[in-house]
CSV table of C-alpha atoms and ligand atoms in Angstrom, one decimal:
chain,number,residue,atom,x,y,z
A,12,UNK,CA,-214.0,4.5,4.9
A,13,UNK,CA,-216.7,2.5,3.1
A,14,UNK,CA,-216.8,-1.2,3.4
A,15,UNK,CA,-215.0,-3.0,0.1
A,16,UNK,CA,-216.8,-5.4,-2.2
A,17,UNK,CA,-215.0,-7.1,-4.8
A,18,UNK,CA,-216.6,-7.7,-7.8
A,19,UNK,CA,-215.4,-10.8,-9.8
A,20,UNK,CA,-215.8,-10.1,-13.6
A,21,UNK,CA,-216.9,-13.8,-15.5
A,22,UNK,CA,-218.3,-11.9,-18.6
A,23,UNK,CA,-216.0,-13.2,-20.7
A,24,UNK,CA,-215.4,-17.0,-19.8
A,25,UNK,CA,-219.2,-17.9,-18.2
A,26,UNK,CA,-220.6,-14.9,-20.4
A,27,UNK,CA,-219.3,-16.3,-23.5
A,28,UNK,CA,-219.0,-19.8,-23.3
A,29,UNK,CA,-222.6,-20.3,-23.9
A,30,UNK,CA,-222.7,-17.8,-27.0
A,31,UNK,CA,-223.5,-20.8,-29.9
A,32,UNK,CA,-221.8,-18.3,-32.5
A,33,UNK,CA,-218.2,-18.8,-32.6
A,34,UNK,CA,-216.6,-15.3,-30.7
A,35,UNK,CA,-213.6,-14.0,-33.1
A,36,UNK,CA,-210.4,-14.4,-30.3
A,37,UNK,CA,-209.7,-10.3,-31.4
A,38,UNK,CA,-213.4,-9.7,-30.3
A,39,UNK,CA,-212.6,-11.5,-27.0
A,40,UNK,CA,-209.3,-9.8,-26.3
A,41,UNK,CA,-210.9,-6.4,-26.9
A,42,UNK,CA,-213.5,-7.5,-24.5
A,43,UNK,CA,-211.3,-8.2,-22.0
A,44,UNK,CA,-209.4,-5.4,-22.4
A,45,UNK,CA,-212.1,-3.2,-21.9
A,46,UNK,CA,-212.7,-4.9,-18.9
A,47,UNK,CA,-209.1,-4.1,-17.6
A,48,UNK,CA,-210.0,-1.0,-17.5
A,49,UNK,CA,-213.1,-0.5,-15.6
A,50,UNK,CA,-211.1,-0.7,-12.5
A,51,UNK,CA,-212.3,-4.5,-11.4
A,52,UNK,CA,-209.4,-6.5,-9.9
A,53,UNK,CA,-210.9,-9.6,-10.5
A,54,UNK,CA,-211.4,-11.1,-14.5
A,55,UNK,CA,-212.3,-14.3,-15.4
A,56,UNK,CA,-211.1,-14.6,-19.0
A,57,UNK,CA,-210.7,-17.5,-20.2
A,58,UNK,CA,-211.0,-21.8,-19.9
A,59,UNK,CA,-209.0,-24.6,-20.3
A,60,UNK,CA,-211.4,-27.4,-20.7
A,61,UNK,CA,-211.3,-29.6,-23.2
A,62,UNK,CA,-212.4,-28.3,-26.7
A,63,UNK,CA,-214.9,-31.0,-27.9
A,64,UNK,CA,-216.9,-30.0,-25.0
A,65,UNK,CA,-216.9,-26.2,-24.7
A,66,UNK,CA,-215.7,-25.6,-28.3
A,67,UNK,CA,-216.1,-21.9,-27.5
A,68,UNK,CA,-213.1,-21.5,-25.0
A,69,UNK,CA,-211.1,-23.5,-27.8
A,70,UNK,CA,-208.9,-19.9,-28.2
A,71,UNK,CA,-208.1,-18.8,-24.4
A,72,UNK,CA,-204.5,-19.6,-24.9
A,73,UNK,CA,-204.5,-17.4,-27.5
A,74,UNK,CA,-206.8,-14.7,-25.4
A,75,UNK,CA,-204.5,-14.1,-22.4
A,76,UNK,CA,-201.4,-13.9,-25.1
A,77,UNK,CA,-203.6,-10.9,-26.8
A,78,UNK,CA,-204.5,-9.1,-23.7
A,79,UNK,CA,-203.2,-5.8,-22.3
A,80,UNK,CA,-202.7,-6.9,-18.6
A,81,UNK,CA,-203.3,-4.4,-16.3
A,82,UNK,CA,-201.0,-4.7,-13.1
A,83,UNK,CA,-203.6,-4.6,-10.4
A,84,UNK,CA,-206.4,-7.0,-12.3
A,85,UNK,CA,-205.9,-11.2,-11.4
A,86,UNK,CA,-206.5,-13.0,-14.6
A,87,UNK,CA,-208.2,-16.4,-14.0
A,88,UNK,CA,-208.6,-19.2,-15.9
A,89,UNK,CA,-211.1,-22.0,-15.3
A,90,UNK,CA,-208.9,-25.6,-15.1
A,91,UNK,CA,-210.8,-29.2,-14.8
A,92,UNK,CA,-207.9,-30.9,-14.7
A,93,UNK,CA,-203.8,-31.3,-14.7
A,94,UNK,CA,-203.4,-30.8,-18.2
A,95,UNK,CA,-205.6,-27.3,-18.2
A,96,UNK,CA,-203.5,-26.4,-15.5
A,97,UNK,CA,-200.7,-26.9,-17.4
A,98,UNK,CA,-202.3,-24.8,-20.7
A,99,UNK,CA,-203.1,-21.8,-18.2
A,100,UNK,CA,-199.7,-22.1,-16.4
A,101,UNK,CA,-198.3,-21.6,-19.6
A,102,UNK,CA,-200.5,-19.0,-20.8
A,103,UNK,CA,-199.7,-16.8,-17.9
A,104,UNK,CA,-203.4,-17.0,-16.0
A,105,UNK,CA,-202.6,-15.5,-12.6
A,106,UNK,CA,-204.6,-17.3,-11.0
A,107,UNK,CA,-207.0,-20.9,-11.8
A,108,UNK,CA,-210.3,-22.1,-10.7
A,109,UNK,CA,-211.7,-25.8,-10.1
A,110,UNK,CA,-215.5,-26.5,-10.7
A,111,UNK,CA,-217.3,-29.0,-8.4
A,112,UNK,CA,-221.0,-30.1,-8.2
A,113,UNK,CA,-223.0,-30.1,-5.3
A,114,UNK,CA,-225.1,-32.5,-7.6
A,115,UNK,CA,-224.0,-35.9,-9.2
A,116,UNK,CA,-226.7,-35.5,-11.6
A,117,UNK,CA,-224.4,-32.2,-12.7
A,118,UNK,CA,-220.9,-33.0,-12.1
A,119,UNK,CA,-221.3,-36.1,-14.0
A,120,UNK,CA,-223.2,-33.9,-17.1
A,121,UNK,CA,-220.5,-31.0,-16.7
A,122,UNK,CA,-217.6,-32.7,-15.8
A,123,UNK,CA,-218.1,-36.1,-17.2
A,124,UNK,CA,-217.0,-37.9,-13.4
A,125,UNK,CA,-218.7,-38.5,-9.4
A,126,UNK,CA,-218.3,-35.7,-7.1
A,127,UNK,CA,-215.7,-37.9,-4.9
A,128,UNK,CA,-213.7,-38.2,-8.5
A,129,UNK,CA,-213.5,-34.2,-9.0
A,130,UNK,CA,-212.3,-33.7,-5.9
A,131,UNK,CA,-209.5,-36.0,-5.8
A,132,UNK,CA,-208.6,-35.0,-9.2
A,133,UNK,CA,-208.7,-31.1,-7.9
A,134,UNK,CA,-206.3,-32.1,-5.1
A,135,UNK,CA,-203.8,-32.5,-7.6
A,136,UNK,CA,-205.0,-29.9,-9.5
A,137,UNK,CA,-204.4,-27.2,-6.1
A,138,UNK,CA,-201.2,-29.3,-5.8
A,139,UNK,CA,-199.5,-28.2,-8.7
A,140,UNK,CA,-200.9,-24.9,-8.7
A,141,UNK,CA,-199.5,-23.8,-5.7
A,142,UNK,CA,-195.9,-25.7,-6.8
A,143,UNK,CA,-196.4,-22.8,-9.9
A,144,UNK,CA,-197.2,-20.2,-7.7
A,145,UNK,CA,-201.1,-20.0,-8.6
A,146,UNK,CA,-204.0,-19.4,-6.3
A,147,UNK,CA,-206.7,-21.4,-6.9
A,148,UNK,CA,-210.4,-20.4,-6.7
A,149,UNK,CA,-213.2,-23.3,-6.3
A,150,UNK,CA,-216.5,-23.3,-7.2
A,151,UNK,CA,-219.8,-25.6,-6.3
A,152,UNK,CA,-222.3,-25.5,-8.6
A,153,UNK,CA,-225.6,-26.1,-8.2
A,154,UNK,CA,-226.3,-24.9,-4.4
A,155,UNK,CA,-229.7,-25.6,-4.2
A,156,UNK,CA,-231.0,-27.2,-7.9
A,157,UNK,CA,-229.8,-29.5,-10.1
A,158,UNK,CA,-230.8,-29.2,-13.6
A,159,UNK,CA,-230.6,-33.5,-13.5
A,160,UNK,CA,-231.4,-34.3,-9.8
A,161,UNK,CA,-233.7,-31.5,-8.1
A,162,UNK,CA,-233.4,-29.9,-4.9
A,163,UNK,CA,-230.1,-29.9,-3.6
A,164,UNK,CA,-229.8,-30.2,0.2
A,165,UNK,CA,-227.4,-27.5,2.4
A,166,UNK,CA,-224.8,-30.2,3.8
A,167,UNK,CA,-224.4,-31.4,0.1
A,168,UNK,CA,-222.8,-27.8,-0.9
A,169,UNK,CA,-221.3,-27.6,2.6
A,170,UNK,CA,-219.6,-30.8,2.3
A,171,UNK,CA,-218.1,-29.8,-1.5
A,172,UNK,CA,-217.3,-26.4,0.0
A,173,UNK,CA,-215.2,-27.6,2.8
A,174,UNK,CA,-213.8,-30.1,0.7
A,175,UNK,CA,-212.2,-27.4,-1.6
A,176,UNK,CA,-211.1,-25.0,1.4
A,177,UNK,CA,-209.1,-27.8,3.0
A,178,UNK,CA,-207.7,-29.2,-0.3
A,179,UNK,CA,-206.5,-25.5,-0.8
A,180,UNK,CA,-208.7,-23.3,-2.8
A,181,UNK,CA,-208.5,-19.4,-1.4
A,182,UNK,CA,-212.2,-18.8,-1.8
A,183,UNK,CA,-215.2,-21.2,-3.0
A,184,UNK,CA,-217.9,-19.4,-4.8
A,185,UNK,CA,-221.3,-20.7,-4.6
A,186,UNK,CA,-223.1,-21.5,-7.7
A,187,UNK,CA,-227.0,-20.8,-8.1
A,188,UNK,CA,-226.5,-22.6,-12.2
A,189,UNK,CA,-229.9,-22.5,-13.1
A,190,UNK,CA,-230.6,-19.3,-11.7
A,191,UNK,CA,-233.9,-20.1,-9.5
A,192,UNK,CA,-232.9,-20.1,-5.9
A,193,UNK,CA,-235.3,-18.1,-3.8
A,194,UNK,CA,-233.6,-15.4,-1.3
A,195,UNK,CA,-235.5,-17.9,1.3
A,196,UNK,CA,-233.2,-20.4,0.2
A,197,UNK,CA,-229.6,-18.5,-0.2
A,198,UNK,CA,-230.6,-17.9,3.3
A,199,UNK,CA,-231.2,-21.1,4.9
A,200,UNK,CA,-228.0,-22.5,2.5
A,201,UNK,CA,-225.6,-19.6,4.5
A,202,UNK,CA,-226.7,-20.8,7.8
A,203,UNK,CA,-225.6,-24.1,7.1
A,204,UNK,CA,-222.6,-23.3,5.6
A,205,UNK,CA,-221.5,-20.2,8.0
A,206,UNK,CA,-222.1,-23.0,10.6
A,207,UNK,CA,-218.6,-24.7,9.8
A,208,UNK,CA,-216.5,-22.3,7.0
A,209,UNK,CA,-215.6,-18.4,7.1
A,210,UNK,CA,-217.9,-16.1,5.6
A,211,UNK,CA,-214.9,-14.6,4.4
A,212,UNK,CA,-213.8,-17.3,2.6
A,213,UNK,CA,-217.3,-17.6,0.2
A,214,UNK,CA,-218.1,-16.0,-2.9
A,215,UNK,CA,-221.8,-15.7,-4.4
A,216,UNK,CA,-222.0,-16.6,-7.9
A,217,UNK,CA,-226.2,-16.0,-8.2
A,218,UNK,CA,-227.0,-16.5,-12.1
A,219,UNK,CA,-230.6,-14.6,-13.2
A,220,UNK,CA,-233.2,-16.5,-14.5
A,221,UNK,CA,-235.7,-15.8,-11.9
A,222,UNK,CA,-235.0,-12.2,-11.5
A,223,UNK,CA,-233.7,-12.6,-8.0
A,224,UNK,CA,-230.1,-12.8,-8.3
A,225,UNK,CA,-229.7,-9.0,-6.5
A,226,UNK,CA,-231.9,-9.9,-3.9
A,227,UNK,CA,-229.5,-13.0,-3.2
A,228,UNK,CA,-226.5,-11.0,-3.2
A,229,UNK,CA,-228.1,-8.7,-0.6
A,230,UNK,CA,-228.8,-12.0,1.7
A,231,UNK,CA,-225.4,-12.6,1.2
A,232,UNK,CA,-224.2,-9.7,2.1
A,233,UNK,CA,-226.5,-9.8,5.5
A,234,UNK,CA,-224.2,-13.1,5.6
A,235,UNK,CA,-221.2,-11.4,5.7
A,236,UNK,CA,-220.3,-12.3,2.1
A,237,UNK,CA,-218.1,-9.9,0.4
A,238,UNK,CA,-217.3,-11.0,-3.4
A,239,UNK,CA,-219.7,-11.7,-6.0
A,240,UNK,CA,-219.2,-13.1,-9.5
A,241,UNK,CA,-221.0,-11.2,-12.2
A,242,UNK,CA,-221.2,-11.3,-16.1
A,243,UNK,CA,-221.2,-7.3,-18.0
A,244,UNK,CA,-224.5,-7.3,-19.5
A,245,UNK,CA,-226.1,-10.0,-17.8
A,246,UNK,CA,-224.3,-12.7,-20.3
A,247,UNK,CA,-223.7,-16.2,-19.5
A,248,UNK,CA,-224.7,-19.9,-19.0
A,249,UNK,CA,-223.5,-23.4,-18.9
A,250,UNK,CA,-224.2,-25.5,-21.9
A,251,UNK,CA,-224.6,-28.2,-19.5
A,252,UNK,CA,-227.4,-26.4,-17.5
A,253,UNK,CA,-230.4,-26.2,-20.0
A,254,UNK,CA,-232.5,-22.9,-19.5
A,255,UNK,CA,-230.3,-21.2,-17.0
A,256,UNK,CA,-229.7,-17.7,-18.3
A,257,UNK,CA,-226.8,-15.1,-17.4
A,258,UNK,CA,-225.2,-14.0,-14.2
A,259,UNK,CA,-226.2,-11.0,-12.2
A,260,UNK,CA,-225.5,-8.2,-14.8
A,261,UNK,CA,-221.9,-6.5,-13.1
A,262,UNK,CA,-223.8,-2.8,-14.0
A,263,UNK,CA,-226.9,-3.5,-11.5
A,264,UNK,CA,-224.6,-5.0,-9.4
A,265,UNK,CA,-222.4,-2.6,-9.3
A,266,UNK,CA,-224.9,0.4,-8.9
A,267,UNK,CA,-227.0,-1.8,-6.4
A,268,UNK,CA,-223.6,-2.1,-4.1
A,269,UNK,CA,-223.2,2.0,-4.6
A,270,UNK,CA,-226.6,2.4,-3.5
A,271,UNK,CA,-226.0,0.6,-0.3
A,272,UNK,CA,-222.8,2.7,0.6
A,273,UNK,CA,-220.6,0.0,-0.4
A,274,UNK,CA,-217.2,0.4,-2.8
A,275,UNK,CA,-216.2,-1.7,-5.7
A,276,UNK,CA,-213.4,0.4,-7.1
A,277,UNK,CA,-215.5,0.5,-10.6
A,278,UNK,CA,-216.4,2.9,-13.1
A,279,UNK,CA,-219.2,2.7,-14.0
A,280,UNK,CA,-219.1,4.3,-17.3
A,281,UNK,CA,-216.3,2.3,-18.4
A,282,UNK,CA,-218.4,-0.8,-17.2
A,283,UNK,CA,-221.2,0.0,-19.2
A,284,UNK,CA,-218.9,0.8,-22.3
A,285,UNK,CA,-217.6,-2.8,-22.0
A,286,UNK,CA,-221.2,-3.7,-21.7
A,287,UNK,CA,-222.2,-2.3,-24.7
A,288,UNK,CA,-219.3,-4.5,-26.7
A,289,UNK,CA,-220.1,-7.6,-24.7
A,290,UNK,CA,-224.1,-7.5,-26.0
A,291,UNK,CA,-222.3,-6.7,-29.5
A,292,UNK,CA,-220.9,-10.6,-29.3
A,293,UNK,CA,-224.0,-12.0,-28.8
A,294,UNK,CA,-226.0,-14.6,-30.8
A,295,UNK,CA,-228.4,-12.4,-33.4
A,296,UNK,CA,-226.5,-9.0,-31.9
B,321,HMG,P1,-213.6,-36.5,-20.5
B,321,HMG,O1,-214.2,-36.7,-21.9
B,321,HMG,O2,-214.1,-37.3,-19.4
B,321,HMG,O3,-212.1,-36.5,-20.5
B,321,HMG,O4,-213.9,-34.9,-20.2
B,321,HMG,P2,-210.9,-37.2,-21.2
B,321,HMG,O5,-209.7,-37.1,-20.4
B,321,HMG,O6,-211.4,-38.5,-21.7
B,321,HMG,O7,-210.7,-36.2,-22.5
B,321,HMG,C1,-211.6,-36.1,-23.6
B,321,HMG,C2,-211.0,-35.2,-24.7
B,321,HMG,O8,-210.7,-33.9,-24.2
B,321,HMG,C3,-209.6,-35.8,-25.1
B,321,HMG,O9,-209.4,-35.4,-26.4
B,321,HMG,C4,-208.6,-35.0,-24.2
B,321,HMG,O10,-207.4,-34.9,-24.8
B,321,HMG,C5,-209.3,-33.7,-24.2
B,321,HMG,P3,-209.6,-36.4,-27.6
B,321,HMG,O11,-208.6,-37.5,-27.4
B,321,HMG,O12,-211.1,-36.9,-27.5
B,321,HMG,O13,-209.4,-35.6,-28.8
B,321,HMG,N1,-209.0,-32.9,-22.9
B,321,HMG,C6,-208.6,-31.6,-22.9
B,321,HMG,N2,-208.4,-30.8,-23.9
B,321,HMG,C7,-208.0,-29.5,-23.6
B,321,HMG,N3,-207.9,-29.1,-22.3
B,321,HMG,C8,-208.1,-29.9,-21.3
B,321,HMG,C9,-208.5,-31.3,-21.6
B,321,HMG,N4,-208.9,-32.3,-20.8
B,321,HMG,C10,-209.2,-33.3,-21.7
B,321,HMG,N5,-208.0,-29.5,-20.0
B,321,HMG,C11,-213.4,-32.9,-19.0
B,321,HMG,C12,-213.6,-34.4,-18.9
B,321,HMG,C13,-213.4,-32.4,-17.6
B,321,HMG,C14,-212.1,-32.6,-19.7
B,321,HMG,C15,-214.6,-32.3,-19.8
B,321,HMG,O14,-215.8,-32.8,-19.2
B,321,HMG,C16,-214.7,-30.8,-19.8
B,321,HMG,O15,-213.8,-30.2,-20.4
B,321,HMG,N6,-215.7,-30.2,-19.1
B,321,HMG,C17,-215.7,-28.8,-19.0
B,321,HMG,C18,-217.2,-28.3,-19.1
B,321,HMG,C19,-217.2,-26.8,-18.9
B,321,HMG,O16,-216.3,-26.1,-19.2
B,321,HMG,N7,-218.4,-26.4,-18.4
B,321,HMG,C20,-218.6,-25.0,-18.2
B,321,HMG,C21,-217.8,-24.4,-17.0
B,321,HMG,S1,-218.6,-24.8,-15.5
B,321,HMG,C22,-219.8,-23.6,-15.2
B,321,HMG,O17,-220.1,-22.9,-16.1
B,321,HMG,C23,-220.4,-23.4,-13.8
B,321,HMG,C24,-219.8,-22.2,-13.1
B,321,HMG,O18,-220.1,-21.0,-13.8
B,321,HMG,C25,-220.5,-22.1,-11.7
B,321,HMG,C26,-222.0,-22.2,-11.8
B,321,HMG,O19,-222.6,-21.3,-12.5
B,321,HMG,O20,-222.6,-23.0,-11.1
B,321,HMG,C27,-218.3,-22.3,-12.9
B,322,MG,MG1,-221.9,-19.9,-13.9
């Protein structure tokens, strides 16, 4: 039996929350819907953040109303606090994600609040997840640069990391934002990190603006690292990360991963169909 990788699908919440054109929620819906059947397990698909900052993911209420679930594929929603928990509760997210910074410079830019503040307030947030029923997902952005403070040091992400384990996340993935780190660097981070937490319990989220972002998942997968975060069509950004580009595209990752003997579960022509629509939404598409 070949080794299984799970691919986590964020096309359409980190892929489209940095489109500046306002997404029509029908186009999202049929977005994710394509998605749903590709055979991932894993789809990001919407945020509840608050709309004056991210007015994109105003609608994602109304996305997960529209969808057509498919029974095997966890639909997550991104939550920064108790009341988007409450919003994706009621929407019927199956599962919600907290977003720390590894940086202050970031977490105060992203999140509006210290590090120390975003974890306390995502203690409450796992707390009354798992009273609903809801796994919750962490992530730690900027693992080695800060788009404000620079280079970011191992024991900063390891510290975040551990932090989100122990306050209850399932898995933390590990945010390369801006999209620079070198595979030198993804290596020398996992050392740290592997040092104190379960490889099994990490998640690579390597976005592309250097090019490099395969060759990181492959050092992660050295690691022992088995799920990567990926955007159809290489979309994707943070507003509050200036000059960071997409994810990994989930079409190279998922042929790389083939190459390498490794199973995903996805088809690959239905991938690149929903990649087709997902370039479609883009600004000047
Ligand atoms: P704040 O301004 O400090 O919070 O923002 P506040 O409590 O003062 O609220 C401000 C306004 O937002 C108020 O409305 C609230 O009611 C409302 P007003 O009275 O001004 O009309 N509000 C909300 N509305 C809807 N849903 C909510 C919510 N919360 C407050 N949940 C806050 C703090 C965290 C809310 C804000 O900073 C925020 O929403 N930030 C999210 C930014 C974001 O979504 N960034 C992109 C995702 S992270 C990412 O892309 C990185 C990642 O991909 C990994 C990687 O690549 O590294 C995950
Ligand atoms: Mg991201």
């Amino acid at each position: 039996m070949p080794e299984r990788v799970t691919l986590f699908e964020v096309g359409p919440r980190d892929g489209l929350q940095n489109e500046a054109r306002a997404i029509a929620t029908r186009d999202k819906i049929r977005f994710v819907d394509l998605l749903s059947a590709t055979g991932l397990r894993k789809i990001e698909a919407a945020s509840f953040v608050s709309p004056r900052w991210v007015p994109q993911m105003a609608d994602g209420a109304q996305v997960l109303a529209g969808i057509r679930r498919a029974p095997s594929v966890s639909y997550a929603a991104l939550t920064p606090n108790l009341r988007g928990l409450e919003g994706a509760v009621a929407a019927g997210a199956d599962e919600v994600a907290v977003f720390a910074s590894a940086s202050e410079g970031f977490s105060r830019a992203n999140i509006n609040c210290t590090i120390d503040e975003s974890l306390a307030r995502y203690r409450e947030v796992a707390e009354a997840a798992s009273a609903a029923g809801l796994p919750v997902r962490g992530y730690v952005s900027c693992i080695t640069q800060c788009p404000y403070d620079g280079t970011v040091e191992p024991q900063a992400v390891r510290r975040v990391a551990a932090e989100l384990l122990r306050l209850g996340c399932y898995e933390v993935s590990l945010g390369d934002t801006l999209g620079r780190a070198a595979p030198g660097e993804i290596d020398r981070l996992l050392r740290c990190l592997l040092a104190e937490l379960p490889a099994a319990r990490l998640a690579g989220h390597f976005h592309d603006t250097s090019g490099q972002a395969l060759r990181n998942v492959e050092v992660a997968l050295e690691a022992g690292l088995r799920t990567f975060d990926a955007s159809v069509g290489g979309l994707g950004g943070c507003p509050y990360a200036p000059g960071a580009s997409g994810n990994v595209a989930s079409e190279s990752l998922a042929a790389r991963l083939a190459e390498l003997g490794l199973e995903t579960g996805i088809d690959p022509a239905r991938l690149a169909e929903a990649g087709a629509f997902a370039r479609t939404l883009r600004s000047g598409a």
